[in-house]
Coordinates of C-alpha atoms and ligand atoms in Angstrom, one line a residue:
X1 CA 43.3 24.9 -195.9
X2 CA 43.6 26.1 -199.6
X3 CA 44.1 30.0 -199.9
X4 CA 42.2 31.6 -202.6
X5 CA 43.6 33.4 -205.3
X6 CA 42.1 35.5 -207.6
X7 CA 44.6 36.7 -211.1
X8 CA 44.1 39.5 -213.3
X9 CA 45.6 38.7 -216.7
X10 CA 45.2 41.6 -218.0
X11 CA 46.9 40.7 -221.8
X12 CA 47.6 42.5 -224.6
X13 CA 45.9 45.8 -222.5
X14 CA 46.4 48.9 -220.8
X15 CA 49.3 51.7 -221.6
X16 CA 51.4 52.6 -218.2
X17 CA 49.1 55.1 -216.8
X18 CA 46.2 53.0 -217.5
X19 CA 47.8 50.4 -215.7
X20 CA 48.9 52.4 -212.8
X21 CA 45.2 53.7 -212.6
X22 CA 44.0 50.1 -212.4
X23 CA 46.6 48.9 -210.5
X24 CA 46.1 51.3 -207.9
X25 CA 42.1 51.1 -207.6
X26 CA 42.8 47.7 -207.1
X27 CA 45.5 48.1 -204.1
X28 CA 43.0 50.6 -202.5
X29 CA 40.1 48.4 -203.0
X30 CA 41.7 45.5 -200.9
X31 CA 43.1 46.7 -197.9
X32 CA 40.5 45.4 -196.1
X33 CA 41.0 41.7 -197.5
X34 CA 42.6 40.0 -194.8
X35 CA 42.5 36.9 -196.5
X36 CA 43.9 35.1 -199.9
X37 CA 45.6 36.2 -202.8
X38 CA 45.3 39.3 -205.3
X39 CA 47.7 38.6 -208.2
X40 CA 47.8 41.1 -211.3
X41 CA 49.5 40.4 -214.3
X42 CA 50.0 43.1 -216.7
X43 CA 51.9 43.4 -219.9
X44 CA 55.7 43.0 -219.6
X45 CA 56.0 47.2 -220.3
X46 CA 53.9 47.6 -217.6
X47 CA 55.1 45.0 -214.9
X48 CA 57.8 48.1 -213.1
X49 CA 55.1 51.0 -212.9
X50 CA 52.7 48.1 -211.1
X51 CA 55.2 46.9 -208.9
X52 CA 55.9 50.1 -207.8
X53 CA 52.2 51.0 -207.9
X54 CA 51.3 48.0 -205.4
X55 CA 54.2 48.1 -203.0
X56 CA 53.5 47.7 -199.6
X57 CA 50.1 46.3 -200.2
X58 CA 48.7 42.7 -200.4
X59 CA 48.6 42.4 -204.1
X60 CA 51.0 40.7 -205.8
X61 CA 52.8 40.6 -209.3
X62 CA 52.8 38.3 -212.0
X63 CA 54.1 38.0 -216.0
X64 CA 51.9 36.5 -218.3
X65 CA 54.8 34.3 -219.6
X66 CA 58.5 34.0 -219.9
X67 CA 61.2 31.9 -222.2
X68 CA 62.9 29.6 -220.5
X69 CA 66.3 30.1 -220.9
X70 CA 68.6 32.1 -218.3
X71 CA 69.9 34.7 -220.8
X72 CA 71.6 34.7 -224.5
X73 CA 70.5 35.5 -228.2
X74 CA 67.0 35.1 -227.9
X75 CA 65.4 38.1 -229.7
X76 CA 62.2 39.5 -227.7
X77 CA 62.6 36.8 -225.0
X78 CA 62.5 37.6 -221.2
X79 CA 63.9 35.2 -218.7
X80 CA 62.9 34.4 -215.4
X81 CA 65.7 36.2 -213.5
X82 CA 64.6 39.1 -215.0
X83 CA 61.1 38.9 -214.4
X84 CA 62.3 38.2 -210.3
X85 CA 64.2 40.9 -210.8
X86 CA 61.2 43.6 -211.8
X87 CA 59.4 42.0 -208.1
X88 CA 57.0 39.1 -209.9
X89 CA 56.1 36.5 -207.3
X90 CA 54.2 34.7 -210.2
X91 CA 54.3 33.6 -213.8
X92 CA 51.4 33.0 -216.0
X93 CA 52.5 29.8 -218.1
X94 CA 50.7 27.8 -221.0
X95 CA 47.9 30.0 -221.6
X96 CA 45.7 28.6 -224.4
X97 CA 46.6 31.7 -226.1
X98 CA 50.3 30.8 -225.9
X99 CA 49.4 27.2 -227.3
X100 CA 47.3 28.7 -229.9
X101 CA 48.8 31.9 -231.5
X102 CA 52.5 31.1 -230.1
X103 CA 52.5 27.4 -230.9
X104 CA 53.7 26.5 -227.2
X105 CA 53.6 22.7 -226.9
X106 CA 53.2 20.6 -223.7
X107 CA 57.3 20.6 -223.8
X108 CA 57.6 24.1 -223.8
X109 CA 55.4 24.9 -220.6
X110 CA 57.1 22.4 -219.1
X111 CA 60.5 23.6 -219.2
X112 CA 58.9 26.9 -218.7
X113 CA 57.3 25.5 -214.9
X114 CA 60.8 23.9 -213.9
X115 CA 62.5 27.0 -214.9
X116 CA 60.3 29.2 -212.7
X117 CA 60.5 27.2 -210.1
X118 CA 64.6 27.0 -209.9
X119 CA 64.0 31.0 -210.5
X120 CA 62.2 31.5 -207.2
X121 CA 58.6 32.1 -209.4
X122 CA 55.3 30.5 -208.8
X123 CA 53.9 28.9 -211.9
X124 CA 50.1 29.8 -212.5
X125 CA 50.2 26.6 -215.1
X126 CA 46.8 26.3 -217.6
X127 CA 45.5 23.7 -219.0
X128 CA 42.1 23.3 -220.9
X129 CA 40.3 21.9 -224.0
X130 CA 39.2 23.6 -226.8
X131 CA 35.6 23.2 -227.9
X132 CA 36.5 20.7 -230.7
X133 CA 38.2 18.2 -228.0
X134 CA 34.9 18.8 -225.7
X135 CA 32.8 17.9 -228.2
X136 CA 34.6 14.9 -229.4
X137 CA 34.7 13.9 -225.6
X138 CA 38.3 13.8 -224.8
X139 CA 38.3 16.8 -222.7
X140 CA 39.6 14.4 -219.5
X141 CA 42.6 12.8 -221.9
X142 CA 43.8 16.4 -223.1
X143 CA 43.8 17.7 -219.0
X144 CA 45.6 14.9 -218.2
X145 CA 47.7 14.7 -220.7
X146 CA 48.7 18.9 -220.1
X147 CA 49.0 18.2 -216.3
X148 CA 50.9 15.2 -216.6
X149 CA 53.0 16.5 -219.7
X150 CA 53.7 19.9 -218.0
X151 CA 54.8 18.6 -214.6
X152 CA 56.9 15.9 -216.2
X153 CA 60.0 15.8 -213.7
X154 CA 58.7 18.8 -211.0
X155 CA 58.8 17.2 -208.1
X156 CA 57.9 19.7 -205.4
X157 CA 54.5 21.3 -206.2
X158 CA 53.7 23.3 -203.4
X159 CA 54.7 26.8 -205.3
X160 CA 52.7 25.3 -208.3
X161 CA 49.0 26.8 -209.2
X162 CA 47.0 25.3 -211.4
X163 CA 44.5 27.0 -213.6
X164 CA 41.9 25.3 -215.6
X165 CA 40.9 27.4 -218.7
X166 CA 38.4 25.7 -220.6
X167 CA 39.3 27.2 -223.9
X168 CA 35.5 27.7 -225.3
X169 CA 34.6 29.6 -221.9
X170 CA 37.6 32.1 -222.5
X171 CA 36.8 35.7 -223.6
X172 CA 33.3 34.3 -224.7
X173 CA 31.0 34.8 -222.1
X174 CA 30.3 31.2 -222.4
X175 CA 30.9 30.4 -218.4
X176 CA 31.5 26.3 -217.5
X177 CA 29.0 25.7 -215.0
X178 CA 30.0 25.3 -211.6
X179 CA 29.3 21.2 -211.9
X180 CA 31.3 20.6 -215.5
X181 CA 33.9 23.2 -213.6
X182 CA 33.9 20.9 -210.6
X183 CA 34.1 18.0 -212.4
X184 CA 37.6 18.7 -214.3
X185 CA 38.5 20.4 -210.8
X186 CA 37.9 16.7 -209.1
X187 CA 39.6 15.3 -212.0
X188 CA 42.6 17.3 -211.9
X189 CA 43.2 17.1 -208.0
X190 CA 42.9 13.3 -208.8
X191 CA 45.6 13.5 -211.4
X192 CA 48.0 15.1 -208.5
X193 CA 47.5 13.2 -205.9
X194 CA 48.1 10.3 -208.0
X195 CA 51.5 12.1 -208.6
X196 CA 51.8 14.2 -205.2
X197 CA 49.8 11.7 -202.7
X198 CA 48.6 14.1 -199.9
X199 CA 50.4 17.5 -200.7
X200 CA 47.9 17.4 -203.8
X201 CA 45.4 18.5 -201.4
X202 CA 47.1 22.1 -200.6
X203 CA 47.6 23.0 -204.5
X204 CA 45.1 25.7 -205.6
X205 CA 43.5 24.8 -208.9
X206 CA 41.8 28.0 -209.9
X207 CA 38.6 27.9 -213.0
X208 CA 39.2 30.1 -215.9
X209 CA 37.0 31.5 -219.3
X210 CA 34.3 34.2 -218.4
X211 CA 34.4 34.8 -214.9
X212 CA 32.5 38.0 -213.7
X213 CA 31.2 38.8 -210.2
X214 CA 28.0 37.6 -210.7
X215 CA 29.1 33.9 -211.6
X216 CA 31.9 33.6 -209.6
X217 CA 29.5 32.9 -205.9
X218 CA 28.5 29.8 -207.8
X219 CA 32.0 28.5 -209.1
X220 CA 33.5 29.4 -205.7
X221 CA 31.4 27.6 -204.1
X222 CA 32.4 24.1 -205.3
X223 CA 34.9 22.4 -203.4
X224 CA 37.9 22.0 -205.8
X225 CA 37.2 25.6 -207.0
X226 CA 40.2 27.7 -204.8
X227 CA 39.8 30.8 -207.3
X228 CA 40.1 32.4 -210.6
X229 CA 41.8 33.6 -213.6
X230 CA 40.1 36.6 -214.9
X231 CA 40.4 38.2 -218.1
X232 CA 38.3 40.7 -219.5
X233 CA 36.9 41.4 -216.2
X234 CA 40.1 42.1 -214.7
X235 CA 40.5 45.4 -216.6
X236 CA 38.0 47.6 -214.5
X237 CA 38.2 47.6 -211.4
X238 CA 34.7 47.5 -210.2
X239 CA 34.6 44.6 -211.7
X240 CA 37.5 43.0 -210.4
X241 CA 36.9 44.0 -207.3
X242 CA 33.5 42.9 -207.1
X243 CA 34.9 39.1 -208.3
X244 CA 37.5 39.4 -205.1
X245 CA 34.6 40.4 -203.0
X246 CA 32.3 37.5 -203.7
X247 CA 35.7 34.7 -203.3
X248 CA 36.6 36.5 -200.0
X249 CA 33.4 36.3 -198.2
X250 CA 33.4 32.4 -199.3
X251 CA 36.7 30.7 -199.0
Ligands
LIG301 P1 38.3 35.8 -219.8 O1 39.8 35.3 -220.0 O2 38.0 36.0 -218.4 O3 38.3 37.0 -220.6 O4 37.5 34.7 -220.4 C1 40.3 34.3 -219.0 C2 41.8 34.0 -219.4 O5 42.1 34.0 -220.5 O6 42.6 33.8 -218.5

């Protein structure tokens, strides 16, 4: 059995004590959760005053990204050790606004995912099509091509999460619906088990790009669906909450 997981990625948001605020609504909204996963993942300034925020509870702490190099002369980098260090369990890596803005290439998220893993960290890795590649039709050869590129040489996948981000859906209000969702969900857990065989069947693959909680009963309901990766409604907590509400009493 897959355990849901529901992320907050909260960006390029929230000072420290907005962050603590959320943070803490958040621990005190779960306690009850007995099952799944609650993963925030605020910005890098912010990643000590959560953890400290959400000790002891079941919520969990993730970085949006990281280089992947152990240490050296790399000017505004942060490395994996250190992100273990500051208590993340999870690492947000290849986000289509990495690939976009950042230039991040197949290559790059894929030394990024190895180097997380040899760090102890749990990859959330994304993949996704922009609306151009959709509406050309490729949006199957660019997922396989990011899942095949950005696992190239991982060979245990078991502390690898998968998070499929259609890029047109993100920050848009432009939600997939639950069957095109499924469908690159199907696709994807294809794509592993043609690499994994059987294990592909315990990686969560969560759905990305406009997720509130009044969509997600629908997404959550499809088989491959095992959670989500929430921006913009990640940064109240209402909101959030309601979104770990309507997984929890589903999965
Ligand atoms: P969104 O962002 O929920 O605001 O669409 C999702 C993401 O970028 O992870």
């Amino acid at each position: 059995m897959r355990e849901w997981i529901v992320a907050g990625n909260w960006k390029m948001h929230n000072t420290i004590a907005e962050s603590i605020a959320l943070a803490k609504a958040i621990k005190e909204g779960t306690t009850t959760i007995k099952n799944g996963e609650v993963v925030l993942a605020p910005p890098f300034t912010a990643l000590f005053s959560v953890g400290e925020t959400i000790k002891g509870s079941n919520v969990q702490l993730a970085a949006q990204n990281m280089f992947y190099e152990d240490k050296g002369a790399y000017t505004g980098e942060i490395s994996p050790g250190m992100l273990k260090d500051i208590g993340c369990t999870y690492v947000i890596i290849g986000h289509s606004e990495r690939r976009k803005y950042f230039h991040e290439q197949d290559q790059d998220v894929n030394l990024k995912v190895k180097k997380a893993l040899m760090a102890g960290l749990k990859p959330i890795m994304c993949v996704g099509e922009t609306d151009e590649e959709r509406v050309k039709g490729i949006t199957r050869s660019v997922v396989d091509r990011q899942v095949k590129q950005g696992l190239n040489g991982v060979e245990k996948i078991d502390n690898i999460v998968i998070a499929y981000e259609p890029v047109w859906a993100i920050g848009t209000g432009k939600v997939a619906t639950p069957a095109e969702a499924e469908e690159v969900h199907k696709f994807i857990r294809g794509i592993l088990k043609d690499l994994y065989g059987s294990m592909a069947n315990d990686i969560r693959i969560l759905y990305g790009g406009s997720v509130t909680k009044d969509n997600i009963g629908d997404l959550i309901a499809m088989e491959d669906i095992d959670g989500a990766l929430v921006g913009g409604a990640s940064l109240k907590a209402d909101g959030f909450l309601g979104i770990i509400k309507n997984i929890s009493g589903k999965k």
